[in-house]
Amino acid sequence: MHHRAARKILNHTENCVSSNLRDSTKSKPSLVEAALSSWPPGDERRRSLEFCITIFVWIDVLAISTFGVLPYDPCAFDYLGLLQSEIIKPQDIMGCQGWIMGKIVEVANFERQKFMHQNWIHMSDTTAELLQYDKLIAEELQAGIDKLERDSDRSDAITLKEDSRIISILWAYGAQIFRQTTMFDLEPAQPSIDQTFVNTVLEKLEELPTRLFMRSTWPYTIAGCMSTSESQHERFRQILSRTKQEAQPPGISWKGLIVMEECWKLRQIESDRRIGWREAMKNLGARIILT
């Protein structure tokens, strides 16, 4: 799927929806949501559309969190409601639950809000409002993580539900790191990312069955780029090495490690602990969607 082309088509489709399909006195679901709701769950048309939209949403979430929302024009197709209401279920395809992707989208959109308010960003009222919004997202993520931890399947049986739970926890902690990185410039007194979530992701990755590693490229790369010590760096390298040694597919996590190495090198050269994956990719001249 060509991401930018799909984004333009969905944006155009939403903008061209006939007004008689929507009652202006009521809330306005997207055209995609209306179509999905009009077909029964087993309908092949619904299943096909669900699959296509889920793939698009997955790629779009990865793109805006990796490269930022500012390189992309606003899109009239707002899929946040589809994720929050579980009309689409990305966990059925790539493992991560939809509500977590929704939180990643909220954090990414926070970047656009900061840009729109950049002239007032250092005013106390604006900063306090943005920090309060950040706190709310952090609390919602943590509440979701706590629930996922409680829902652990204690049996040794391998199930898709348990795999999804494990992957979702990793992505949720990755979202916490993404949130912290996005908030950096509002907290100038903080010299670098708090390593608590980075260390948690690192520990979870070390415990992760290698057969699931290819589904965790995004949190692996996000956490690795924001790690600050050489001992952490070596552990991130070993996670990929172990996956290869066990003859499990690493996906494109090897590209994630290249981005990490560049990030660590840049941070050392420039003595700036705020350098992250975007700066590393820019220096590499690469745009890598962390699927």
mmCIF file of C-alpha atoms in Angstrom:
data_model
loop_
_atom_site.group_PDB
_atom_site.id
_atom_site.type_symbol
_atom_site.label_atom_id
_atom_site.label_comp_id
_atom_site.label_asym_id
_atom_site.label_seq_id
_atom_site.Cartn_x
_atom_site.Cartn_y
_atom_site.Cartn_z
ATOM 1 C CA MET A 1 0.000 0.000 0.000
ATOM 2 C CA HIS A 2 1.347 3.431 -0.970
ATOM 3 C CA HIS A 3 0.824 5.363 2.253
ATOM 4 C CA ARG A 4 0.666 8.912 0.927
ATOM 5 C CA ALA A 5 -1.594 7.925 -1.959
ATOM 6 C CA ALA A 6 -3.993 6.082 0.350
ATOM 7 C CA ARG A 7 -4.025 9.056 2.704
ATOM 8 C CA LYS A 8 -4.930 11.433 -0.138
ATOM 9 C CA ILE A 9 -7.666 9.143 -1.458
ATOM 10 C CA LEU A 10 -9.274 8.726 1.974
ATOM 11 C CA ASN A 11 -9.026 12.466 2.606
ATOM 12 C CA HIS A 12 -10.652 13.221 -0.765
ATOM 13 C CA THR A 13 -13.382 10.623 -0.187
ATOM 14 C CA GLU A 14 -14.312 12.079 3.191
ATOM 15 C CA ASN A 15 -14.354 15.618 1.815
ATOM 16 C CA CYS A 16 -16.602 14.604 -1.068
ATOM 17 C CA VAL A 17 -19.215 12.792 0.974
ATOM 18 C CA SER A 18 -22.637 14.009 -0.057
ATOM 19 C CA SER A 19 -24.343 16.079 2.635
ATOM 20 C CA ASN A 20 -27.446 13.886 2.423
ATOM 21 C CA LEU A 21 -25.421 10.988 3.827
ATOM 22 C CA ARG A 22 -24.893 12.913 7.016
ATOM 23 C CA ASP A 23 -27.375 14.624 9.260
ATOM 24 C CA SER A 24 -25.762 17.894 10.276
ATOM 25 C CA THR A 25 -27.712 17.885 13.540
ATOM 26 C CA LYS A 26 -26.007 14.714 14.714
ATOM 27 C CA SER A 27 -22.450 13.571 15.216
ATOM 28 C CA LYS A 28 -20.795 12.744 11.929
ATOM 29 C CA PRO A 29 -19.189 9.317 11.595
ATOM 30 C CA SER A 30 -16.626 8.874 8.862
ATOM 31 C CA LEU A 31 -17.759 7.397 5.555
ATOM 32 C CA VAL A 32 -15.668 4.304 6.333
ATOM 33 C CA GLU A 33 -17.319 3.895 9.728
ATOM 34 C CA ALA A 34 -20.770 4.285 8.151
ATOM 35 C CA ALA A 35 -19.953 1.657 5.523
ATOM 36 C CA LEU A 36 -18.597 -0.817 8.072
ATOM 37 C CA SER A 37 -21.637 -0.323 10.289
ATOM 38 C CA SER A 38 -24.026 -0.942 7.390
ATOM 39 C CA TRP A 39 -22.710 -4.452 6.684
ATOM 40 C CA PRO A 40 -23.045 -7.469 9.005
ATOM 41 C CA PRO A 41 -19.795 -8.770 10.593
ATOM 42 C CA GLY A 42 -19.502 -11.791 8.301
ATOM 43 C CA ASP A 43 -20.043 -9.859 5.072
ATOM 44 C CA GLU A 44 -17.063 -10.214 2.719
ATOM 45 C CA ARG A 45 -17.260 -6.534 1.786
ATOM 46 C CA ARG A 46 -16.959 -5.568 5.440
ATOM 47 C CA ARG A 47 -14.084 -7.956 6.058
ATOM 48 C CA SER A 48 -12.214 -6.681 2.998
ATOM 49 C CA LEU A 49 -12.715 -3.036 3.960
ATOM 50 C CA GLU A 50 -11.754 -3.728 7.582
ATOM 51 C CA PHE A 51 -8.520 -5.358 6.430
ATOM 52 C CA CYS A 52 -7.577 -2.520 4.057
ATOM 53 C CA ILE A 53 -8.397 0.216 6.562
ATOM 54 C CA THR A 54 -6.573 -1.575 9.382
ATOM 55 C CA ILE A 55 -3.432 -1.850 7.248
ATOM 56 C CA PHE A 56 -3.674 1.846 6.344
ATOM 57 C CA VAL A 57 -4.193 2.877 9.978
ATOM 58 C CA TRP A 58 -1.254 0.738 11.107
ATOM 59 C CA ILE A 59 1.085 2.342 8.548
ATOM 60 C CA ASP A 60 -0.256 5.848 9.223
ATOM 61 C CA VAL A 61 0.227 5.521 12.991
ATOM 62 C CA LEU A 62 3.796 4.338 12.440
ATOM 63 C CA ALA A 63 4.480 7.142 9.952
ATOM 64 C CA ILE A 64 3.212 10.043 12.052
ATOM 65 C CA SER A 65 4.899 8.741 15.205
ATOM 66 C CA THR A 66 8.203 8.115 13.408
ATOM 67 C CA PHE A 67 8.390 11.215 11.208
ATOM 68 C CA GLY A 68 5.936 13.505 13.028
ATOM 69 C CA VAL A 69 2.554 14.832 11.894
ATOM 70 C CA LEU A 70 3.891 18.096 10.465
ATOM 71 C CA PRO A 71 5.216 16.593 7.183
ATOM 72 C CA TYR A 72 1.667 15.440 6.428
ATOM 73 C CA ASP A 73 -1.358 17.536 5.559
ATOM 74 C CA PRO A 74 -4.312 17.124 7.957
ATOM 75 C CA CYS A 75 -6.510 14.251 6.823
ATOM 76 C CA ALA A 76 -10.318 14.456 6.867
ATOM 77 C CA PHE A 77 -10.441 10.713 7.511
ATOM 78 C CA ASP A 78 -10.261 10.622 11.311
ATOM 79 C CA TYR A 79 -9.804 6.993 12.297
ATOM 80 C CA LEU A 80 -9.271 7.617 16.012
ATOM 81 C CA GLY A 81 -12.907 6.701 16.719
ATOM 82 C CA LEU A 82 -12.505 3.427 14.820
ATOM 83 C CA LEU A 83 -9.624 2.487 17.115
ATOM 84 C CA GLN A 84 -11.273 3.627 20.328
ATOM 85 C CA SER A 85 -14.550 1.838 19.583
ATOM 86 C CA GLU A 86 -12.760 -1.310 18.339
ATOM 87 C CA ILE A 87 -14.636 -1.212 15.033
ATOM 88 C CA ILE A 88 -11.246 -2.129 13.605
ATOM 89 C CA LYS A 89 -8.945 -4.445 15.568
ATOM 90 C CA PRO A 90 -5.270 -4.093 14.600
ATOM 91 C CA GLN A 91 -4.387 -6.745 17.197
ATOM 92 C CA ASP A 92 -5.867 -9.349 14.851
ATOM 93 C CA ILE A 93 -3.199 -8.527 12.257
ATOM 94 C CA MET A 94 -0.099 -7.158 13.976
ATOM 95 C CA GLY A 95 -0.696 -7.817 17.669
ATOM 96 C CA CYS A 96 -1.017 -4.347 19.203
ATOM 97 C CA GLN A 97 -4.454 -3.470 20.569
ATOM 98 C CA GLY A 98 -6.282 -0.578 18.924
ATOM 99 C CA TRP A 99 -6.658 1.633 22.003
ATOM 100 C CA ILE A 100 -2.849 1.838 22.288
ATOM 101 C CA MET A 101 -2.536 2.927 18.674
ATOM 102 C CA GLY A 102 -5.199 5.491 19.480
ATOM 103 C CA LYS A 103 -3.024 6.859 22.300
ATOM 104 C CA ILE A 104 -0.048 7.040 19.947
ATOM 105 C CA VAL A 105 -2.198 9.076 17.545
ATOM 106 C CA GLU A 106 -3.214 11.410 20.390
ATOM 107 C CA VAL A 107 0.443 11.976 21.284
ATOM 108 C CA ALA A 108 1.333 12.586 17.631
ATOM 109 C CA ASN A 109 -1.519 15.106 17.316
ATOM 110 C CA PHE A 110 -0.168 16.798 20.427
ATOM 111 C CA GLU A 111 2.847 17.775 18.312
ATOM 112 C CA ARG A 112 0.566 19.663 15.917
ATOM 113 C CA GLN A 113 -1.059 21.438 18.854
ATOM 114 C CA LYS A 114 2.354 22.530 20.102
ATOM 115 C CA PHE A 115 3.218 23.862 16.650
ATOM 116 C CA MET A 116 -0.055 25.800 16.419
ATOM 117 C CA HIS A 117 0.571 27.343 19.843
ATOM 118 C CA GLN A 118 4.324 27.836 19.463
ATOM 119 C CA ASN A 119 4.094 31.601 19.986
ATOM 120 C CA TRP A 120 2.439 30.996 23.349
ATOM 121 C CA ILE A 121 4.162 27.748 24.296
ATOM 122 C CA HIS A 122 6.212 29.352 27.075
ATOM 123 C CA MET A 123 3.275 31.172 28.628
ATOM 124 C CA SER A 124 2.442 29.565 31.956
ATOM 125 C CA ASP A 125 -1.254 28.955 31.185
ATOM 126 C CA THR A 126 -0.540 27.276 27.831
ATOM 127 C CA THR A 127 2.265 25.153 29.238
ATOM 128 C CA ALA A 128 0.132 24.085 32.187
ATOM 129 C CA GLU A 129 -2.718 23.075 29.870
ATOM 130 C CA LEU A 130 -0.406 21.007 27.656
ATOM 131 C CA LEU A 131 1.237 19.362 30.652
ATOM 132 C CA GLN A 132 -2.183 18.468 32.045
ATOM 133 C CA TYR A 133 -3.120 16.856 28.731
ATOM 134 C CA ASP A 134 0.139 14.914 28.797
ATOM 135 C CA LYS A 135 -0.550 13.743 32.351
ATOM 136 C CA LEU A 136 -3.989 12.476 31.332
ATOM 137 C CA ILE A 137 -2.563 10.426 28.452
ATOM 138 C CA ALA A 138 0.152 9.019 30.732
ATOM 139 C CA GLU A 139 -2.427 7.948 33.310
ATOM 140 C CA GLU A 140 -4.682 6.347 30.701
ATOM 141 C CA LEU A 141 -1.759 4.429 29.240
ATOM 142 C CA GLN A 142 -0.681 3.219 32.669
ATOM 143 C CA ALA A 143 -4.217 2.147 33.572
ATOM 144 C CA GLY A 144 -4.350 0.136 30.349
ATOM 145 C CA ILE A 145 -0.950 -1.418 31.041
ATOM 146 C CA ASP A 146 -2.015 -2.402 34.550
ATOM 147 C CA LYS A 147 -5.111 -4.120 33.152
ATOM 148 C CA LEU A 148 -3.051 -5.980 30.564
ATOM 149 C CA GLU A 149 -0.644 -7.136 33.271
ATOM 150 C CA ARG A 150 -3.543 -8.422 35.397
ATOM 151 C CA ASP A 151 -5.027 -10.292 32.430
ATOM 152 C CA SER A 152 -2.008 -12.548 32.106
ATOM 153 C CA ASP A 153 -2.710 -16.124 31.030
ATOM 154 C CA ARG A 154 -0.831 -18.219 33.591
ATOM 155 C CA SER A 155 -1.012 -21.373 31.513
ATOM 156 C CA ASP A 156 1.814 -22.465 29.224
ATOM 157 C CA ALA A 157 -0.519 -22.597 26.241
ATOM 158 C CA ILE A 158 0.375 -20.376 23.282
ATOM 159 C CA THR A 159 -2.684 -18.381 22.207
ATOM 160 C CA LEU A 160 -3.205 -15.441 19.883
ATOM 161 C CA LYS A 161 -4.878 -13.556 22.732
ATOM 162 C CA GLU A 162 -1.867 -14.007 25.005
ATOM 163 C CA ASP A 163 0.539 -13.060 22.223
ATOM 164 C CA SER A 164 -1.481 -9.889 21.630
ATOM 165 C CA ARG A 165 -1.443 -9.057 25.331
ATOM 166 C CA ILE A 166 2.358 -9.351 25.488
ATOM 167 C CA ILE A 167 2.903 -7.297 22.328
ATOM 168 C CA SER A 168 0.375 -4.679 23.463
ATOM 169 C CA ILE A 169 2.222 -4.135 26.745
ATOM 170 C CA LEU A 170 5.435 -3.453 24.822
ATOM 171 C CA TRP A 171 3.698 -0.982 22.514
ATOM 172 C CA ALA A 172 2.022 0.768 25.451
ATOM 173 C CA TYR A 173 5.371 1.314 27.169
ATOM 174 C CA GLY A 174 6.778 2.470 23.822
ATOM 175 C CA ALA A 175 3.913 4.976 23.673
ATOM 176 C CA GLN A 176 4.965 6.268 27.099
ATOM 177 C CA ILE A 177 8.491 6.887 25.776
ATOM 178 C CA PHE A 178 7.086 8.549 22.652
ATOM 179 C CA ARG A 179 4.963 10.768 24.905
ATOM 180 C CA GLN A 180 7.978 11.749 27.016
ATOM 181 C CA THR A 181 9.997 12.583 23.903
ATOM 182 C CA THR A 182 7.196 14.760 22.541
ATOM 183 C CA MET A 183 7.068 16.649 25.859
ATOM 184 C CA PHE A 184 10.802 17.314 26.020
ATOM 185 C CA ASP A 185 10.758 20.978 25.020
ATOM 186 C CA LEU A 186 8.120 21.793 27.659
ATOM 187 C CA GLU A 187 10.454 20.592 30.394
ATOM 188 C CA PRO A 188 13.814 22.263 29.631
ATOM 189 C CA ALA A 189 15.187 21.438 33.084
ATOM 190 C CA GLN A 190 15.120 17.735 32.236
ATOM 191 C CA PRO A 191 18.463 16.823 30.587
ATOM 192 C CA SER A 192 17.294 13.537 29.048
ATOM 193 C CA ILE A 193 14.450 11.051 28.879
ATOM 194 C CA ASP A 194 13.655 9.351 32.172
ATOM 195 C CA GLN A 195 15.010 5.833 31.735
ATOM 196 C CA THR A 196 12.288 4.032 33.723
ATOM 197 C CA PHE A 197 10.145 3.187 30.694
ATOM 198 C CA VAL A 198 13.221 2.513 28.531
ATOM 199 C CA ASN A 199 14.461 -0.043 31.041
ATOM 200 C CA THR A 200 11.003 -1.607 31.278
ATOM 201 C CA VAL A 201 10.812 -2.040 27.494
ATOM 202 C CA LEU A 202 14.322 -3.490 27.527
ATOM 203 C CA GLU A 203 13.389 -6.041 30.184
ATOM 204 C CA LYS A 204 10.149 -6.956 28.399
ATOM 205 C CA LEU A 205 12.034 -7.446 25.123
ATOM 206 C CA GLU A 206 14.554 -9.720 26.815
ATOM 207 C CA GLU A 207 11.670 -11.825 28.166
ATOM 208 C CA LEU A 208 9.819 -11.815 24.822
ATOM 209 C CA PRO A 209 9.709 -15.085 22.868
ATOM 210 C CA THR A 210 11.863 -14.489 19.800
ATOM 211 C CA ARG A 211 9.022 -15.663 17.543
ATOM 212 C CA LEU A 212 7.185 -12.430 18.489
ATOM 213 C CA PHE A 213 10.120 -10.057 18.120
ATOM 214 C CA MET A 214 9.318 -8.999 14.554
ATOM 215 C CA ARG A 215 6.052 -7.482 15.843
ATOM 216 C CA SER A 216 7.879 -5.153 18.211
ATOM 217 C CA THR A 217 10.141 -3.154 15.873
ATOM 218 C CA TRP A 218 8.525 0.183 16.793
ATOM 219 C CA PRO A 219 8.904 -0.041 20.601
ATOM 220 C CA TYR A 220 12.317 -1.713 20.161
ATOM 221 C CA THR A 221 13.602 1.202 18.071
ATOM 222 C CA ILE A 222 11.909 3.993 20.047
ATOM 223 C CA ALA A 223 13.217 2.670 23.374
ATOM 224 C CA GLY A 224 16.656 1.858 21.994
ATOM 225 C CA CYS A 225 17.141 5.316 20.513
ATOM 226 C CA MET A 226 16.275 6.981 23.822
ATOM 227 C CA SER A 227 18.512 4.716 25.936
ATOM 228 C CA THR A 228 21.522 6.515 27.374
ATOM 229 C CA SER A 229 24.087 4.019 28.672
ATOM 230 C CA GLU A 230 26.477 1.679 26.904
ATOM 231 C CA SER A 231 25.230 -1.255 28.974
ATOM 232 C CA GLN A 232 21.703 -0.621 27.667
ATOM 233 C CA HIS A 233 23.010 -0.337 24.111
ATOM 234 C CA GLU A 234 24.717 -3.705 24.296
ATOM 235 C CA ARG A 235 21.533 -5.316 25.616
ATOM 236 C CA PHE A 236 19.546 -3.904 22.671
ATOM 237 C CA ARG A 237 22.129 -5.377 20.293
ATOM 238 C CA GLN A 238 21.893 -8.764 22.014
ATOM 239 C CA ILE A 239 18.101 -8.905 21.621
ATOM 240 C CA LEU A 240 18.443 -8.854 17.824
ATOM 241 C CA SER A 241 21.382 -11.274 17.937
ATOM 242 C CA ARG A 242 19.404 -13.765 20.034
ATOM 243 C CA THR A 243 16.495 -13.633 17.579
ATOM 244 C CA LYS A 244 18.820 -14.458 14.687
ATOM 245 C CA GLN A 245 20.573 -17.209 16.644
ATOM 246 C CA GLU A 246 17.209 -18.875 17.266
ATOM 247 C CA ALA A 247 16.443 -18.667 13.540
ATOM 248 C CA GLN A 248 13.408 -16.455 14.066
ATOM 249 C CA PRO A 249 12.479 -13.696 11.556
ATOM 250 C CA PRO A 250 13.598 -10.280 12.883
ATOM 251 C CA GLY A 251 11.398 -8.280 10.507
ATOM 252 C CA ILE A 252 13.012 -4.909 9.876
ATOM 253 C CA SER A 253 14.280 -4.588 13.446
ATOM 254 C CA TRP A 254 17.798 -4.726 12.002
ATOM 255 C CA LYS A 255 17.055 -1.361 10.402
ATOM 256 C CA GLY A 256 15.865 -0.177 13.799
ATOM 257 C CA LEU A 257 19.255 -1.108 15.246
ATOM 258 C CA ILE A 258 21.013 0.874 12.507
ATOM 259 C CA VAL A 259 18.925 3.908 13.493
ATOM 260 C CA MET A 260 19.796 3.317 17.170
ATOM 261 C CA GLU A 261 23.531 3.115 16.437
ATOM 262 C CA GLU A 262 23.354 6.377 14.494
ATOM 263 C CA CYS A 263 21.374 7.985 17.295
ATOM 264 C CA TRP A 264 23.900 6.911 19.941
ATOM 265 C CA LYS A 265 26.797 8.146 17.785
ATOM 266 C CA LEU A 266 25.187 11.543 17.164
ATOM 267 C CA ARG A 267 24.357 11.964 20.822
ATOM 268 C CA GLN A 268 27.974 11.313 21.765
ATOM 269 C CA ILE A 269 29.369 13.667 19.118
ATOM 270 C CA GLU A 270 26.981 16.525 19.904
ATOM 271 C CA SER A 271 26.676 15.869 23.645
ATOM 272 C CA ASP A 272 22.920 16.264 23.343
ATOM 273 C CA ARG A 273 20.851 13.576 25.056
ATOM 274 C CA ARG A 274 17.685 14.873 23.418
ATOM 275 C CA ILE A 275 18.677 13.531 20.000
ATOM 276 C CA GLY A 276 16.248 10.811 18.938
ATOM 277 C CA TRP A 277 15.241 8.584 16.038
ATOM 278 C CA ARG A 278 14.142 11.450 13.756
ATOM 279 C CA GLU A 279 17.516 13.165 13.943
ATOM 280 C CA ALA A 280 19.249 9.812 13.371
ATOM 281 C CA MET A 281 17.143 9.013 10.290
ATOM 282 C CA LYS A 282 17.742 12.501 8.909
ATOM 283 C CA ASN A 283 21.479 12.072 9.340
ATOM 284 C CA LEU A 284 21.300 8.680 7.621
ATOM 285 C CA GLY A 285 19.230 10.149 4.790
ATOM 286 C CA ALA A 286 16.633 7.446 5.391
ATOM 287 C CA ARG A 287 12.899 7.291 6.032
ATOM 288 C CA ILE A 288 12.123 3.982 7.705
ATOM 289 C CA ILE A 289 8.578 3.067 8.709
ATOM 290 C CA LEU A 290 9.097 0.778 11.692
ATOM 291 C CA THR A 291 6.707 -2.024 10.741
#
